[in-house]
CSV table of C-alpha atoms in Angstrom, one decimal:
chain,number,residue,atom,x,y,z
A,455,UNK,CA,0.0,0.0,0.0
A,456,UNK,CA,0.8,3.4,-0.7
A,457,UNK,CA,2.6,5.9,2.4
A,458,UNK,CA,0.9,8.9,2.6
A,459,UNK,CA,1.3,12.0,4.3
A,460,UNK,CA,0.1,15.5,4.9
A,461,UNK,CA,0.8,18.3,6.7
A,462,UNK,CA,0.3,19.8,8.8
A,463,UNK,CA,-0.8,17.0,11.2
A,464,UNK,CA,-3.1,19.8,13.4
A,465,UNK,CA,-3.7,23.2,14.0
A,466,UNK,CA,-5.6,26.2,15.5
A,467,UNK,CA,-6.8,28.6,13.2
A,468,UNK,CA,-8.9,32.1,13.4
A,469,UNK,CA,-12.2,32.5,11.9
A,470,UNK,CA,-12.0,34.4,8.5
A,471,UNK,CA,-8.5,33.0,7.7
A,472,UNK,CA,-7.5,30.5,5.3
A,473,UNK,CA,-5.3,27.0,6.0
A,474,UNK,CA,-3.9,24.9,3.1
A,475,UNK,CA,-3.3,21.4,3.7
A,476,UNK,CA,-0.7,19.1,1.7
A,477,UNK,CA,-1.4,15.3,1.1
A,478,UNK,CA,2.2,13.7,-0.1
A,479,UNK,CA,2.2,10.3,-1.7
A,480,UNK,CA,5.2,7.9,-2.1
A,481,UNK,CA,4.4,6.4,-5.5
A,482,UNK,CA,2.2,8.0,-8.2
A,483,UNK,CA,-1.4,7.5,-8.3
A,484,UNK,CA,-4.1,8.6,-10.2
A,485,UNK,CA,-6.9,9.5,-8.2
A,486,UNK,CA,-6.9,11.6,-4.5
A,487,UNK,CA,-9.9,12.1,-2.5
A,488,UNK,CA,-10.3,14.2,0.0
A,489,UNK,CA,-12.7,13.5,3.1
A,490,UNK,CA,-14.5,15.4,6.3
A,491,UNK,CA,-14.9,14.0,9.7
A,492,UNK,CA,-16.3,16.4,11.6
A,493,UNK,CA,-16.3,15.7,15.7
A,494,UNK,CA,-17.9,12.2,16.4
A,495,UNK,CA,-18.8,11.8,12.7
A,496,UNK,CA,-17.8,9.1,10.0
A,497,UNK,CA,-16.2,10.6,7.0
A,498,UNK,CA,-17.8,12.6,4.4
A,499,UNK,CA,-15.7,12.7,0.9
A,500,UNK,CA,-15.9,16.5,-0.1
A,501,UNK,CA,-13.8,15.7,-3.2
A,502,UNK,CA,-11.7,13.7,-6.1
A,503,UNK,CA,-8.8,15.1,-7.4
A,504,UNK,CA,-7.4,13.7,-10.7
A,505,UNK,CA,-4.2,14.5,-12.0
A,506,UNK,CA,-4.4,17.3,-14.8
A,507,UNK,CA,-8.2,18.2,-14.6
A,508,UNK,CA,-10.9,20.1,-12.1
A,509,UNK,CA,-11.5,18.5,-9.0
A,510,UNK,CA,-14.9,16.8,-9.0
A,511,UNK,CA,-17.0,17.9,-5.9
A,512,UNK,CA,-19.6,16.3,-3.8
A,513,UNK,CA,-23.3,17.2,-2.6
A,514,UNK,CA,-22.7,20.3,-0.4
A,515,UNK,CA,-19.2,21.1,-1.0
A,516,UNK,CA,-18.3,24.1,-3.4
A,517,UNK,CA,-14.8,24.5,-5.1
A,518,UNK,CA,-14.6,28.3,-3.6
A,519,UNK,CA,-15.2,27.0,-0.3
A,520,UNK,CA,-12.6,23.8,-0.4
A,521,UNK,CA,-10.1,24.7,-3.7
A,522,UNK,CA,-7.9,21.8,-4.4
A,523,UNK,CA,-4.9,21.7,-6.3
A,524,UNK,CA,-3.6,18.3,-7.8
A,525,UNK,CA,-0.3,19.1,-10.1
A,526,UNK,CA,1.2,15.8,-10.5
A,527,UNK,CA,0.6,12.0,-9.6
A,528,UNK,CA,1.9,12.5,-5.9
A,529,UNK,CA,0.7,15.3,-4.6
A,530,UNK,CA,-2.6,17.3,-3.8
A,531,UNK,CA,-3.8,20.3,-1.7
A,532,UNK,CA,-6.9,21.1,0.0
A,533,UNK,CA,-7.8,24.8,1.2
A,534,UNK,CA,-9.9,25.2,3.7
A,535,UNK,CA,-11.6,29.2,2.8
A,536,UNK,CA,-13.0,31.7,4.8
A,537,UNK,CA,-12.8,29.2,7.9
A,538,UNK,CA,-15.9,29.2,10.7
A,539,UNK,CA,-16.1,27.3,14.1
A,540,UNK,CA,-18.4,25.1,12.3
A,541,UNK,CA,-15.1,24.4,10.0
A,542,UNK,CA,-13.1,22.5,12.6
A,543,UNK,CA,-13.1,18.6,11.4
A,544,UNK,CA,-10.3,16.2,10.7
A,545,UNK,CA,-9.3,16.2,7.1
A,546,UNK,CA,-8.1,13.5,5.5
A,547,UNK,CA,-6.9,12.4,1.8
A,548,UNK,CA,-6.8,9.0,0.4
A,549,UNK,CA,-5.3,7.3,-2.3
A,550,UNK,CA,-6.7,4.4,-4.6
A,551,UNK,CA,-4.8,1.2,-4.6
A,552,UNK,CA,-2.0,0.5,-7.2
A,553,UNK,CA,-2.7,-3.1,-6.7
A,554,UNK,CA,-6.3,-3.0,-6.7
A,555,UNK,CA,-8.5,0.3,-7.8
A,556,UNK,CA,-11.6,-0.7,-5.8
A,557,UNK,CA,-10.0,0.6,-2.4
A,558,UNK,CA,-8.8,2.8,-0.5
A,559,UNK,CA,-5.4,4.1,1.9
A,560,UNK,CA,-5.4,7.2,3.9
A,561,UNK,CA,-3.1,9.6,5.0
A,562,UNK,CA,-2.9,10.5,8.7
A,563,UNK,CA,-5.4,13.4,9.0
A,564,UNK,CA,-4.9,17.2,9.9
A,565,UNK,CA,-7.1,18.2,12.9
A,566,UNK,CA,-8.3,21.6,12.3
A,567,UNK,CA,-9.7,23.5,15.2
A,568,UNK,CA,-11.3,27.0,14.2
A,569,UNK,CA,-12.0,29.6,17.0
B,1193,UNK,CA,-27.2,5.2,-3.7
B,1194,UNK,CA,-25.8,3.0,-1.2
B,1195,UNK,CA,-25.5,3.5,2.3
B,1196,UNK,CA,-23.8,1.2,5.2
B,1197,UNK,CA,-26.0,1.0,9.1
B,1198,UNK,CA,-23.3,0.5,11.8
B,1199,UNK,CA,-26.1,-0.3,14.4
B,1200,UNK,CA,-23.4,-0.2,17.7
B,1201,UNK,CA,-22.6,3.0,18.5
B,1202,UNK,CA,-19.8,2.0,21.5
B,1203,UNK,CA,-19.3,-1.7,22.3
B,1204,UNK,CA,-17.3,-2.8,25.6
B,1205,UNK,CA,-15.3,-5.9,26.0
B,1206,UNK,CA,-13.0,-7.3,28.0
B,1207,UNK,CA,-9.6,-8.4,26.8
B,1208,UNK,CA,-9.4,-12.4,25.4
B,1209,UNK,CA,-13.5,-11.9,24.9
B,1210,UNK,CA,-14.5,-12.6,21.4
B,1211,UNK,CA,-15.9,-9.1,19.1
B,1212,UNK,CA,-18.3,-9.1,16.4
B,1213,UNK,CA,-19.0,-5.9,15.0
B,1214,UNK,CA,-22.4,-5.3,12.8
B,1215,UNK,CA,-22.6,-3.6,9.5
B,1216,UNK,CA,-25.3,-3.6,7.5
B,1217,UNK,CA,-25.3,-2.3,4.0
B,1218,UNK,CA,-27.5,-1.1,1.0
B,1219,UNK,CA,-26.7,-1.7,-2.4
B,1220,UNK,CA,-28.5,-2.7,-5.5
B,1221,UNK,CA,-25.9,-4.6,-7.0
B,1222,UNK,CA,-22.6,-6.7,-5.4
B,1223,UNK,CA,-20.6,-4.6,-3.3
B,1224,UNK,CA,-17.3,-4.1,-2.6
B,1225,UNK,CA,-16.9,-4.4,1.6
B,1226,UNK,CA,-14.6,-2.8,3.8
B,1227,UNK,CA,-13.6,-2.5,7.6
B,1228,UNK,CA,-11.1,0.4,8.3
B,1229,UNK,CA,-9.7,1.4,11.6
B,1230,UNK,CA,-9.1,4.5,13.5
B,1231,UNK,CA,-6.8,4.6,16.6
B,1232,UNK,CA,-7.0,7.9,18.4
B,1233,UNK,CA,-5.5,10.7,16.6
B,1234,UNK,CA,-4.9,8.4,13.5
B,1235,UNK,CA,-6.1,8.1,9.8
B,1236,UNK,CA,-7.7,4.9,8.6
B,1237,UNK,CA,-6.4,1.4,8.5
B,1238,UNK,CA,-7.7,-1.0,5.9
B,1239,UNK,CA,-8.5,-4.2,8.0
B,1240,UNK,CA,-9.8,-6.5,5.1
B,1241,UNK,CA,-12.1,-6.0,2.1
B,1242,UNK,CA,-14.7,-8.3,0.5
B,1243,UNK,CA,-14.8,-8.2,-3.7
B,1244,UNK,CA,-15.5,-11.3,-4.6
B,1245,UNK,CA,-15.5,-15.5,-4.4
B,1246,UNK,CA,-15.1,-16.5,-0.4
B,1247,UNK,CA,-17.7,-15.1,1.6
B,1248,UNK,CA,-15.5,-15.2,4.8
B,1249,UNK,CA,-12.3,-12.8,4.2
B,1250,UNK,CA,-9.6,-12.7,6.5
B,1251,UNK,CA,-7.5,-9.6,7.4
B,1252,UNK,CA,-5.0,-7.9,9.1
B,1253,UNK,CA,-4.4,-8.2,12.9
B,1254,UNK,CA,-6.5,-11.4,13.7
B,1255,UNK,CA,-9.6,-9.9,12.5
B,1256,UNK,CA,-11.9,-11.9,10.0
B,1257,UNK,CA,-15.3,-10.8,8.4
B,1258,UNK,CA,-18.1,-12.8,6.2
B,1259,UNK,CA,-20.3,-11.5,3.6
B,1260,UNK,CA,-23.8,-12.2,3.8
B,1261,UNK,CA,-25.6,-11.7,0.9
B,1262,UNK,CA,-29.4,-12.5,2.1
B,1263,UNK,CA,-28.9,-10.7,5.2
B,1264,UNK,CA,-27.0,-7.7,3.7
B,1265,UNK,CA,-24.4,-7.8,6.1
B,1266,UNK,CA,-20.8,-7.8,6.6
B,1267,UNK,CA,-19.7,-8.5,10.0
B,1268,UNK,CA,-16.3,-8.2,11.7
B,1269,UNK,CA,-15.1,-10.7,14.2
B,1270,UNK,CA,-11.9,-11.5,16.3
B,1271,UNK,CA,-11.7,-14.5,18.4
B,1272,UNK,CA,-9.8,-12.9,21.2
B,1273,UNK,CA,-9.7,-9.3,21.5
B,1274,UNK,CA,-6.8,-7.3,22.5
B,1275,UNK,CA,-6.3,-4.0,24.5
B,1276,UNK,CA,-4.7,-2.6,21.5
B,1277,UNK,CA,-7.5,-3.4,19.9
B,1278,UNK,CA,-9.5,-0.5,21.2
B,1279,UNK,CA,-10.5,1.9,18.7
B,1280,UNK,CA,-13.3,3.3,16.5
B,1281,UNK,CA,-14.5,0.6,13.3
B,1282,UNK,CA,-15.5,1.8,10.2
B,1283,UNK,CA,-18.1,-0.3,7.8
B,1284,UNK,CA,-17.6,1.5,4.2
B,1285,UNK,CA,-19.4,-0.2,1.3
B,1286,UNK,CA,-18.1,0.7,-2.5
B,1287,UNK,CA,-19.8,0.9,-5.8
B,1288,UNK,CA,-18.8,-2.0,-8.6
B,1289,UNK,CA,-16.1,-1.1,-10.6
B,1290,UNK,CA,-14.8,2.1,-8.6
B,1291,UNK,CA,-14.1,3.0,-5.7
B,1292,UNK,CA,-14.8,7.0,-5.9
B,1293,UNK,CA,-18.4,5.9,-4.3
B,1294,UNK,CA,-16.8,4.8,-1.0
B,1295,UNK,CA,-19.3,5.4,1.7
B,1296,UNK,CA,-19.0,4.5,5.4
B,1297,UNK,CA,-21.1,3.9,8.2
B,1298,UNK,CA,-21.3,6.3,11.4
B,1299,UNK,CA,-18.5,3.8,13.1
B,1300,UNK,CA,-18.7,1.8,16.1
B,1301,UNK,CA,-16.5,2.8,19.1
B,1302,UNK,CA,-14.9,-0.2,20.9
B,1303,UNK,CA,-13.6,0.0,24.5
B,1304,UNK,CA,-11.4,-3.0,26.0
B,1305,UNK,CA,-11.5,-3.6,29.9
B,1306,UNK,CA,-8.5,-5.5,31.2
């Protein structure tokens, strides 16, 4: 399976301002997804990033609230805009299986708390 | 759409009990089956996935689940339950032929008494 990174792993951020997150992969893959889990939640997937095209958003996510960059096969960002309270969540990206397309490996998260 | 039913919230054991975890999915066609685990202040873990052929799949860590088609289940077992085994379980179920559509249930908490 696929190591995956991001950065940063938490942080504490003011209402209004903006926090980019990084999701590094060791080995190129085609499709990144990026999920919510909001306090005592499961996970919500906000997004999929391909490689070279617009990221494709979910039900009740908007790309000027969550832009996402994806430049090459290891790497992806998500920006968190305009943050609220209502903002803080765990973040996490994921990466399709080399092996096997049909699942899933996640990077470690990146706890966001908005005051 | 499809849409996975983790009925236990938080489940308590004690450690060297046996653990079956419930998940309950909805799906018009086969599914592809997952368990994933999160330890506190971790991402997921895959634990073992169901695609095809055996209906009882075997994963990482001692854990084991088995598909059950009429029933619509996918339960996760382990014979003797750890203290590291303490964590949150997610259910996700995935649409045939990609695995964009991954949705999971609302996760089962587990606590281990020694």
């Amino acid at each position: 399976s696929a190591v995956i990174s991001q950065k940063p792993s938490r942080d504490i951020c003011q209402r209004g301002t903006s926090l980019t997150i990084q999701c590094q992969v060791d080995s190129q893959v085609t499709m990144m997804f990026w999920y919510r889990q909001q306090p005592g939640q499961s996970l919500t997937l906000i997004a999929t990033a391909n490689q070279g095209s617009e990221a494709t958003y979910e039900s009740g996510f908007v790309i000027d609230k969550f832009p996402i960059s994806r430049p090459n096969l290891t790497f992806s960002t998500l920006t968190v805009s305009n943050m609220s309270p209502e903002d803080s969540s765990i973040y996490l990206c994921s990466v399709e299986g080399t092996v096997s397309y049909n699942e899933q490996f996640f990077g470690p998260g990146t706890r966001l708390t908005v005051l | 759409a499809q849409s996975v039913t983790q009925p236990d919230i938080h489940i308590t054991v004690s450690e060297g009990a046996s653990l079956e975890l419930r998940c309950n999915y909805s799906y018009g066609a086969t599914p592809y089956l997952f368990w994933y685990v999160q330890s506190p202040g971790q991402g997921l873990q895959l634990l073992l996935k169901y695609f095809s052929g055996d209906t009882l799949v075997q994963g990482i860590k001692g854990f084991e689940a088995e598909f059950k088609r009429s029933q619509s289940s996918f339960n996760l077992r382990k014979p003797s339950v750890h203290w590291s085994d303490a964590a949150e379980y997610f259910c996700a179920v995935g649409a045939s032929g990609s695995a964009r559509q991954l949705t999971f249930g609302s996760g089962t908490q587990l606590t281990v008494l020694p």
